[in-house]
Coordinates of C-alpha atoms and ligand atoms in Angstrom, one line a residue:
X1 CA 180.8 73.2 56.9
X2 CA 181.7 71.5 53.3
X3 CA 177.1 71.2 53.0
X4 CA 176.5 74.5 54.0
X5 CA 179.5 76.0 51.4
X6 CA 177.7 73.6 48.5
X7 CA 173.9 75.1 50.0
X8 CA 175.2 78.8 49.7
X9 CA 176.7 78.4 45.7
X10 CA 173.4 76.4 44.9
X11 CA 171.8 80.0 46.2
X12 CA 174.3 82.5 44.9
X13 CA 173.7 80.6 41.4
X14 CA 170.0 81.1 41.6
X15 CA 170.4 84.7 42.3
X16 CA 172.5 85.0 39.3
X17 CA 169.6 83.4 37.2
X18 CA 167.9 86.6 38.0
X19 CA 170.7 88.6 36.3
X20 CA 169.8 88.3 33.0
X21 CA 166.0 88.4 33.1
X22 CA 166.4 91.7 34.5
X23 CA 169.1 92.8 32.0
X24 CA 166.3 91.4 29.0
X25 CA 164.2 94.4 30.5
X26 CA 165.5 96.6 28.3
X27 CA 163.2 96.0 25.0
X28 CA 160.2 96.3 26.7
X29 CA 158.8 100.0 25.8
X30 CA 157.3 100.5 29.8
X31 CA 161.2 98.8 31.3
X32 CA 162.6 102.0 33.7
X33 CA 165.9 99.6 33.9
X34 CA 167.9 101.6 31.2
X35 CA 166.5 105.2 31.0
X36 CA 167.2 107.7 28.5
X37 CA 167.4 110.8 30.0
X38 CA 169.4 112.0 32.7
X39 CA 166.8 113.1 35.3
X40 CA 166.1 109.2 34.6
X41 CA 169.6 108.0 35.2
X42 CA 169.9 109.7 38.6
X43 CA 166.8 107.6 39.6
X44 CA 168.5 104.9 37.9
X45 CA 171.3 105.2 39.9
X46 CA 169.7 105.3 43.1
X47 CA 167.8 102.1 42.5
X48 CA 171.4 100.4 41.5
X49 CA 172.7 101.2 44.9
X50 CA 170.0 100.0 47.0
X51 CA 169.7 96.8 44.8
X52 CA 173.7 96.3 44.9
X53 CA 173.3 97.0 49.3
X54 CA 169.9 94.6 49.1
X55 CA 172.2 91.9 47.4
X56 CA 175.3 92.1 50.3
X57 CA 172.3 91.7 52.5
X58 CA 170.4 88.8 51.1
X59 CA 173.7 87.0 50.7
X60 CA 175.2 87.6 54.5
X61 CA 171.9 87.0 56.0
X62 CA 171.6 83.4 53.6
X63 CA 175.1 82.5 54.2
X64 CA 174.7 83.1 58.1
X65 CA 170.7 80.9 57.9
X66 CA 172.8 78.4 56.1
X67 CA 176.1 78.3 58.5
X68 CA 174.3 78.1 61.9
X69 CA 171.3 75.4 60.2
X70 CA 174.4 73.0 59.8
X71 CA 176.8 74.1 62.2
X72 CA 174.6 74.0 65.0
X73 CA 172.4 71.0 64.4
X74 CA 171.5 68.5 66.4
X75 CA 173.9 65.4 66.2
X76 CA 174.1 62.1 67.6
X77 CA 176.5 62.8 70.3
X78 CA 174.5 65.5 71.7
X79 CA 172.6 64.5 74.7
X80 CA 171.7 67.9 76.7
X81 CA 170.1 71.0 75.5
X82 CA 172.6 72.9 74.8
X83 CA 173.1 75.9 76.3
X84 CA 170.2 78.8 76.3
X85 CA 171.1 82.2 75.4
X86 CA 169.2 85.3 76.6
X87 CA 170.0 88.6 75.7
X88 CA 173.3 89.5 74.2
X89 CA 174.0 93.2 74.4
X90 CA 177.1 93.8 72.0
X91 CA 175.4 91.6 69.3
X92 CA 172.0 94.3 70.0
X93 CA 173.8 97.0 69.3
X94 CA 175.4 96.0 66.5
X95 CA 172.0 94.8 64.9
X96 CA 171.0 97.6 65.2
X97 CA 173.6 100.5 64.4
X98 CA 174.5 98.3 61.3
X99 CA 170.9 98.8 59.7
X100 CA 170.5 102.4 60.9
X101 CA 174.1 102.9 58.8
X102 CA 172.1 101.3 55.9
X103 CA 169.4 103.0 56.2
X104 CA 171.6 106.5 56.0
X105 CA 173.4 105.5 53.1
X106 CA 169.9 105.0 51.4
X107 CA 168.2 108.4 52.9
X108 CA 171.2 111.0 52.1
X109 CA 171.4 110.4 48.6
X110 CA 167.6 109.7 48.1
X111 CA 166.5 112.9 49.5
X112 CA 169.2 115.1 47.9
X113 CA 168.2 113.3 44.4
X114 CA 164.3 114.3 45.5
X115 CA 165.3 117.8 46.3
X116 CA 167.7 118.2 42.7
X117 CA 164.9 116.8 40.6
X118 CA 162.2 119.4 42.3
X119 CA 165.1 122.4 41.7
X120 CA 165.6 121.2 38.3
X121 CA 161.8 121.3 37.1
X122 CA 161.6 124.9 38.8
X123 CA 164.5 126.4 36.7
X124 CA 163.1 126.9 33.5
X125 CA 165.3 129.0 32.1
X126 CA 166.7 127.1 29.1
X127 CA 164.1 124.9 29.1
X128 CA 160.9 124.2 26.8
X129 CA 157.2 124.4 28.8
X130 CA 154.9 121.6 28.1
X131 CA 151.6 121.8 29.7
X132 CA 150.1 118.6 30.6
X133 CA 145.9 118.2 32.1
X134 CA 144.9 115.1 33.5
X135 CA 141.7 114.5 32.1
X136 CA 139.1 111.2 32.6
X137 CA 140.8 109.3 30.7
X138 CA 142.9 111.0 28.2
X139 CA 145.8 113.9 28.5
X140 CA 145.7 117.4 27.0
X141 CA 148.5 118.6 26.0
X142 CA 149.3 122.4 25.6
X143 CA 152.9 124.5 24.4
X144 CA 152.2 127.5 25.7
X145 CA 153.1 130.6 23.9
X146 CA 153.5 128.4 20.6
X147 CA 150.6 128.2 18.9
X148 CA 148.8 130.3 16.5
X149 CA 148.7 134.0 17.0
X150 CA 145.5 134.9 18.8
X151 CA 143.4 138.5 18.2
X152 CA 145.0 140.1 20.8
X153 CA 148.2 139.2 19.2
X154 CA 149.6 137.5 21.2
X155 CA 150.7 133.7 20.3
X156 CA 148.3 130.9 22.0
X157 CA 148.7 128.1 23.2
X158 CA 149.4 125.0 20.6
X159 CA 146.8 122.4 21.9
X160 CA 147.1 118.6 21.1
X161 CA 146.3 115.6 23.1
X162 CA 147.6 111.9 23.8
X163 CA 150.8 112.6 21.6
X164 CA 153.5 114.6 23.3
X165 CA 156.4 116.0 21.1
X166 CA 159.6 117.1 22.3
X167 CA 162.8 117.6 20.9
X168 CA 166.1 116.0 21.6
X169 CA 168.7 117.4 24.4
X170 CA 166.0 120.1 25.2
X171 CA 165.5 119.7 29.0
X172 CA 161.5 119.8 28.9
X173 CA 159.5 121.1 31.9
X174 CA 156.4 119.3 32.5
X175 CA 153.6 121.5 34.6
X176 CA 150.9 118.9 35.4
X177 CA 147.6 119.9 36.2
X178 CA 144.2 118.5 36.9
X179 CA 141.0 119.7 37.7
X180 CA 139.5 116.2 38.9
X181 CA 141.0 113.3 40.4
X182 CA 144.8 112.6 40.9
X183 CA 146.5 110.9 38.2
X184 CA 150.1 110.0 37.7
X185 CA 152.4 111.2 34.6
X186 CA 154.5 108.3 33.8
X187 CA 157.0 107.8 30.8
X188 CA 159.0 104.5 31.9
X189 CA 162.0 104.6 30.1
X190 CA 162.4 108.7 30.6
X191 CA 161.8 109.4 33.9
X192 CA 160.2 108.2 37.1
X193 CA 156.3 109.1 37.6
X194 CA 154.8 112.1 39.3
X195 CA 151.4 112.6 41.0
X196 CA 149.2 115.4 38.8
X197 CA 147.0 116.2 41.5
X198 CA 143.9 118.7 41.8
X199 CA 144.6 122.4 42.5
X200 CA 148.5 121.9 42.2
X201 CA 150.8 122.3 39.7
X202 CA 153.4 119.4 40.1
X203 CA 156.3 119.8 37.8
X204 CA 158.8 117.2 36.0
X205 CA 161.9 118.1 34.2
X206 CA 163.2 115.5 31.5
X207 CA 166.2 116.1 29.1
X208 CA 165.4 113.2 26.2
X209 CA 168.6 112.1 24.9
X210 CA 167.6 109.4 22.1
X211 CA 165.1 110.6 19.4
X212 CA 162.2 107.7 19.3
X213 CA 158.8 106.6 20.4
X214 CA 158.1 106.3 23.8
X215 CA 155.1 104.9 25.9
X216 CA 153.7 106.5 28.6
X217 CA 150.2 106.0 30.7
X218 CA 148.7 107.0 33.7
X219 CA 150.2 104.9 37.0
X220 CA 147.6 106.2 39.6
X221 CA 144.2 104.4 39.6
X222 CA 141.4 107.3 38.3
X223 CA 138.7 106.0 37.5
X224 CA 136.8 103.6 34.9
X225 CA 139.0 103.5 31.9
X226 CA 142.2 104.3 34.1
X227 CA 144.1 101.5 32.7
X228 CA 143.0 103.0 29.0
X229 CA 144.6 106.6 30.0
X230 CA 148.1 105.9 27.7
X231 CA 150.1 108.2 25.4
X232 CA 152.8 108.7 23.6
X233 CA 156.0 110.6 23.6
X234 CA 157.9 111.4 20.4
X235 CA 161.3 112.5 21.1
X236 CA 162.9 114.4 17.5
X237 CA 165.7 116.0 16.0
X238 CA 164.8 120.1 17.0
X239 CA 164.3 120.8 12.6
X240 CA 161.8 118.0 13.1
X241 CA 160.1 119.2 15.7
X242 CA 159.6 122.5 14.9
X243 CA 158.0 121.6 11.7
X244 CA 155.3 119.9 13.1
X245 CA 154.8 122.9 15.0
X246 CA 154.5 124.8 11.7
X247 CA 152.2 122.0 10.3
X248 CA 150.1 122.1 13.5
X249 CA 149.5 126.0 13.4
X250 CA 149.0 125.9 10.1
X251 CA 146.2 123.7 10.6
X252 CA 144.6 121.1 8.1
X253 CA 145.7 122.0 4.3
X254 CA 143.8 121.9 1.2
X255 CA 145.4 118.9 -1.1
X256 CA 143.2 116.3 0.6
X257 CA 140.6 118.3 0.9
X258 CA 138.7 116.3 -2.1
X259 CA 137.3 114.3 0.7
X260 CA 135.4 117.0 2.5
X261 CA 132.3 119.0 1.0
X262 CA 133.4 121.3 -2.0
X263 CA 136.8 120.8 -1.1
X264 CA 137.7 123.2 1.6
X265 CA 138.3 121.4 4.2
X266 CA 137.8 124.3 7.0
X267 CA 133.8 123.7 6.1
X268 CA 133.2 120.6 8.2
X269 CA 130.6 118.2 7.3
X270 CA 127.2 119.0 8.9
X271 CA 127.8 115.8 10.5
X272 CA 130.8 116.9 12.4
X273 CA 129.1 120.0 14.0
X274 CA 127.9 118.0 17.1
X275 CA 131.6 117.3 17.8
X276 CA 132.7 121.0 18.0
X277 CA 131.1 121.7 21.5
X278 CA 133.6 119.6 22.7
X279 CA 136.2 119.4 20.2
X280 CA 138.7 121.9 18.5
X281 CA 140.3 121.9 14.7
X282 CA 142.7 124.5 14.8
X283 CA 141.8 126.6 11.4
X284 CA 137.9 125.3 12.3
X285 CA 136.6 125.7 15.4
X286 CA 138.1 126.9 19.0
X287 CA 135.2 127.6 20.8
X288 CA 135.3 124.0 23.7
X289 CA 136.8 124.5 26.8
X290 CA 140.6 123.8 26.8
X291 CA 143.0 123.3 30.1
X292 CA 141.4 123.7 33.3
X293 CA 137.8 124.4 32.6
X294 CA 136.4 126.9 35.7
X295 CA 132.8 125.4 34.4
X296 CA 132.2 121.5 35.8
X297 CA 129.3 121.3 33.3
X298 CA 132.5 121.4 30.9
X299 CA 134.1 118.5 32.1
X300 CA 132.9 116.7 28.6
X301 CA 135.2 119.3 27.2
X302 CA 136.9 115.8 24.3
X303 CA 140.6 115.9 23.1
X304 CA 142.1 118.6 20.3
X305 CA 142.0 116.8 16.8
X306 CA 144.1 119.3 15.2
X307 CA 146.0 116.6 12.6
X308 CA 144.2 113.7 14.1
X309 CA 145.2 111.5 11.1
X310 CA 148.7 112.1 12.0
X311 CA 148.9 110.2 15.3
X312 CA 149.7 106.7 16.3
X313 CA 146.9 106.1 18.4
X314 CA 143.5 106.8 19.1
X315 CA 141.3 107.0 22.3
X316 CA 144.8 107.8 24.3
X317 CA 146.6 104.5 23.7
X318 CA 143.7 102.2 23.3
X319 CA 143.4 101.7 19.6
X320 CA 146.1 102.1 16.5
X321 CA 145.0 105.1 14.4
X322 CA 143.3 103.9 11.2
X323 CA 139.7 104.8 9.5
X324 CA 138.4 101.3 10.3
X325 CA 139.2 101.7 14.1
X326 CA 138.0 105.4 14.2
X327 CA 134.7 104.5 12.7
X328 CA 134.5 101.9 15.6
X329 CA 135.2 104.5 17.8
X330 CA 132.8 106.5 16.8
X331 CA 129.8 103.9 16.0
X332 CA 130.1 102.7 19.5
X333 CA 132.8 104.6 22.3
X334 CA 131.5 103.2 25.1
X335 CA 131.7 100.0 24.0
X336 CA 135.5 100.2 22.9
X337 CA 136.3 102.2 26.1
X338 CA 134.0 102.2 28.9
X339 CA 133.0 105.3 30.9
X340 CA 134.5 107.3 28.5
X341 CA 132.2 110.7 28.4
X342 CA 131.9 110.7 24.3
X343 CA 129.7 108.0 25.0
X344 CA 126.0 109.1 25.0
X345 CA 126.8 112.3 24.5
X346 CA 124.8 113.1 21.1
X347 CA 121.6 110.3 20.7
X348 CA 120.8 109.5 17.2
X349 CA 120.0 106.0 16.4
X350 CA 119.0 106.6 12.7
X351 CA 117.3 102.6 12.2
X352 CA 116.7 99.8 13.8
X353 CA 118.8 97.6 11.9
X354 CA 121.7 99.6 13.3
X355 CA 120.2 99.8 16.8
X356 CA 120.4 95.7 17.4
X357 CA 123.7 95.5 15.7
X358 CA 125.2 98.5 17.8
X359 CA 122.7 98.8 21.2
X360 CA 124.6 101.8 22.5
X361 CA 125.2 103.2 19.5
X362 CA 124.8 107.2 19.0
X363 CA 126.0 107.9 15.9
X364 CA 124.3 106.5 12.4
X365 CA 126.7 104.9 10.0
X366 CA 126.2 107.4 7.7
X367 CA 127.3 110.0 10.3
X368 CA 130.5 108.4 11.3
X369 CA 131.5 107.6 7.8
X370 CA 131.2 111.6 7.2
X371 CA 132.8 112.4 9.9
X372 CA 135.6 109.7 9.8
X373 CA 136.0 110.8 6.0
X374 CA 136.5 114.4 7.4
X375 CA 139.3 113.8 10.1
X376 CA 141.0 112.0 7.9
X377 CA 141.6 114.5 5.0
X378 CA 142.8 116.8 8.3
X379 CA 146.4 116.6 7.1
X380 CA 149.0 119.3 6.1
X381 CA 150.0 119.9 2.7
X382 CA 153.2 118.1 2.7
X383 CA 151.3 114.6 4.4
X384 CA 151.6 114.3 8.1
X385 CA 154.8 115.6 9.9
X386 CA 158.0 113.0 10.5
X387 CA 157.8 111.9 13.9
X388 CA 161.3 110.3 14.6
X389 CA 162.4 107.5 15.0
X390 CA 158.7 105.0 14.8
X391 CA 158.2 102.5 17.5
X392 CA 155.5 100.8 15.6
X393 CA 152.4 101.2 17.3
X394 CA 151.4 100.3 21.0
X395 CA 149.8 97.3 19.7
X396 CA 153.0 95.6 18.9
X397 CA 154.5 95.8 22.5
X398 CA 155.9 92.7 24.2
X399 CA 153.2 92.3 26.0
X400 CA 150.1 92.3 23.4
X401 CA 147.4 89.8 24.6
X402 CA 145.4 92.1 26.6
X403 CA 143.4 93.5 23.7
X404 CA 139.7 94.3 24.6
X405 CA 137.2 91.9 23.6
X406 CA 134.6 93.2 21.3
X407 CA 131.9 91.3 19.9
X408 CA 131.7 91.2 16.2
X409 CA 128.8 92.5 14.2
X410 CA 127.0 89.3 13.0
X411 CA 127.8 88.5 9.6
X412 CA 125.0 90.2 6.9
X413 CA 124.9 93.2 9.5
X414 CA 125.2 96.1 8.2
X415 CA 128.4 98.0 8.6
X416 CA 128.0 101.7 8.6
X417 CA 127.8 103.3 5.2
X418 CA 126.9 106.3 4.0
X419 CA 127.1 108.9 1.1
X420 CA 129.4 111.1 0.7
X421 CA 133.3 110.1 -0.5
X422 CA 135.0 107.3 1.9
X423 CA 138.6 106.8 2.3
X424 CA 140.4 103.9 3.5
X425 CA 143.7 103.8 5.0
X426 CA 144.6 107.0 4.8
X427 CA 146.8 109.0 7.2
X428 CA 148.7 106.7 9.6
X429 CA 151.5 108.2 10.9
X430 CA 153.4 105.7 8.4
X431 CA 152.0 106.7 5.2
X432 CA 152.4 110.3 5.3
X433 CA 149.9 111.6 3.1
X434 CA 146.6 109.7 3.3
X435 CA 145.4 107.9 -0.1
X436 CA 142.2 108.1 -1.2
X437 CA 140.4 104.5 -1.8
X438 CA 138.1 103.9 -4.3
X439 CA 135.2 106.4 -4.8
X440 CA 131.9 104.6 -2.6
X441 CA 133.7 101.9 -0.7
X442 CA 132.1 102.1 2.7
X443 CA 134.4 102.2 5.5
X444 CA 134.1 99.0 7.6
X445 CA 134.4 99.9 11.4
X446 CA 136.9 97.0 12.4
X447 CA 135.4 94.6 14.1
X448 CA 137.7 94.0 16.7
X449 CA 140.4 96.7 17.0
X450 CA 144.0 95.9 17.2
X451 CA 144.7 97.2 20.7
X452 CA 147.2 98.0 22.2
X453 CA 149.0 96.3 25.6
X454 CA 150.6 97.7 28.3
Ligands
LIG501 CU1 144.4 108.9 35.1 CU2 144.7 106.7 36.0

């Protein structure tokens, strides 16, 4: 009795061990352990009861493995078999009513928590709409009725992509749509995850608490660059909020508009007219397919880039937002992220040079560092909207190792350079207003981004 007491603490104490791994969780940016929302918490809660049930369990059925091992061993002074049981009705039953009580106290309050959390994202009465598409392998994002008013005069919707924002203590209403392949809508450490599925609208309700940065991605497996299919959720004050709305209707402004051709910057580079079939600037051009496209052929249909230099990331999740990345993007997109459906979309190898440093490339460097230059001086007045309380970048999660590997332009190559002005670290999220570099420094497409890690 004394070995199998000492056997079952040496257990118990390993158990604990697990305590405060689990309780560490809580830095990680993709941890669900200590939610911020309380649409969240109920899951939360839920999880804590059949963990608290699964540890009774683990620790009666140890202790009883451990008891009967020692108390029923073979010893010396045994000299029969001892005596064989078969069948033992009252023990039967209560094997198995105690594990159908289990089971109820799991069920009742698991399917009335299901039940609240569909009745809550179908009462939209005080809350805000946030449309969300599913798209291969990005996320559009749409506010309906709050975007700039259309001819008819009636508002629009305000289109952005990979970058949600919300406001604090404003229960949100996510409608997810997609028109084709399932994906899942997952933001951690705000709520549990929900299927977007073809031909249905599946709804999520989430009242954000704590103004911050928050990671979501994709959790159901949709394709090549599933795993690349990441955003990010910006939870603000409501005064902050609704000034990036103001700056995102208002489209890009004038002050850096030194960097696009006779300075007005709704005159896109001739370079950048390729993009617009499948690209919109509000204040530009809103002539590609947003939402759910009816057409397939517009499937292509490439993220909103209204304030592009304003956001974190770029590719959804894949790379941090800087000129160096974005000319990498753009040199070579299928290279950074594969399948993506930018990729080979306008042919152009301008010289052969280019062509063996950059095989797939589509773009000449002169091309992308117009075009880079161009989405970069797409900024508000004012410099790029506040956006909370900053995370830092993907990049710089507890998990970063998992970065892409890209080979690196052999040394003498050329890097692409073009005419035209170039800027150089302008617009992170960070530095508000982008700076202008010095007048013919060639943007360098990084040679290996900084990615970012799941
Ligand atoms: Cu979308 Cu995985």
């Amino acid at each position: 009795m004394f070995r199998s007491v000492v056997l079952f603490a040496i257990l118990v104490m390993v158990f604990g061990a697990v305590a405060p791994v689990l309780a560490q969780q809580d830095t990680n940016p993709y941890t669900h352990i200590d939610p911020k929302s309380p649409e969240g918490r109920t899951i939360q809660d839920l999880y804590k009861l059949i963990f608290w049930m699964g540890v009774v369990v683990f620790i009666f059925v140890q202790f009883l493995i451990v008891y009967t091992s020692m108390r029923f061993k073979r010893r010396r002074t045994h000299t029969s078999r001892p005596a064989q049981v078969h069948g033992h009705r009252t023990l039967e039953i209560t094997w198995t009513i105690i594990p159908a009580i289990i089971l109820l106290i799991i069920a009742v309050p698991t399917i009335t928590t299901i039940y609240n959390a569909y009745a809550a994202a179908e009462d939209t009465e005080e809350a805000m709409i946030v449309d969300v598409y599913g798209k291969q392998w990005w996320w559009e994002i749409h506010y309906p009725g709050m975007g700039p008013v259309g001819e008819d005069g009636q508002p629009t919707d305000l289109v952005t992509a990979n970058e949600i924002r919300i406001p604090e203590d404003q229960k949100v209403v996510f409608r997810l749509y997609s028109n084709n392949v399932i994906h899942s809508f997952w933001i951690p450490e705000l709520t549990g995850k929900m299927d977007v599925i073809p031909g249905h609208e599946r709804r999520l309700s989430i009242t954000p608490e704590t103004s911050g940065t928050y990671y979501g991605e994709c959790a159901e497996f949709c394709g090549v660059a599933h795993a690349w299919m990441r955003f990010v959720v910006k939870v603000q004050p409501q005064a902050e909020f609704d000034t990036w709305v103001t700056a995102m209707n208002s489209g890009p402004d004038t002050p850096t508009a030194a960097f696009a051709p006779e300075g007005d910057v709704s005159r896109a580079p001739a370079e950048f007219s390729a993009c617009l079939l499948c690209h919109n600037v509000t204040g530009v051009s809103e002539a590609a397919a947003e939402g759910i496209a009816t057409d397939p052929s517009s499937v292509g249909a490439g993220p909103n880039l209204t304030l592009l230099s304003c956001r974190d990331t770029l590719a959804a999740g894949l790379l941090e937002n800087t000129p160096e990345n974005l000319a990498l993007w753009l040199l070579n997109p299928g290279h950074v992220k594969e399948g993506n459906y930018m990729h080979g979309v306008t042919p152009g190898i301008k010289n052969q040079d280019e062509a063996n440093t950059y095989p797939n490339q589509v773009l000449s460097g002169e091309d992308v560092t117009a075009i880079v230059n161009y989405l970069e001086s797409l900024q508000p007045a004012a410099g790029c909207p506040e956006d909370g309380v900053a995370r830092g970048n993907m990049n710089t999660g507890a998990n970063a190792g998992n970065a892409p590997v890209l080979a690196t332009p052999a040394a003498g190559t050329p890097a692409p350079t073009g005419g035209g002005e170039d800027v150089t670290g302008a617009g992170s999220s960070e530095a508000g207003a982008g700076t202008p570099a010095t007048e013919g420094e060639p943007i360098a497409p990084a040679a290996t981004p900084v990615a970012i890690n799941p």
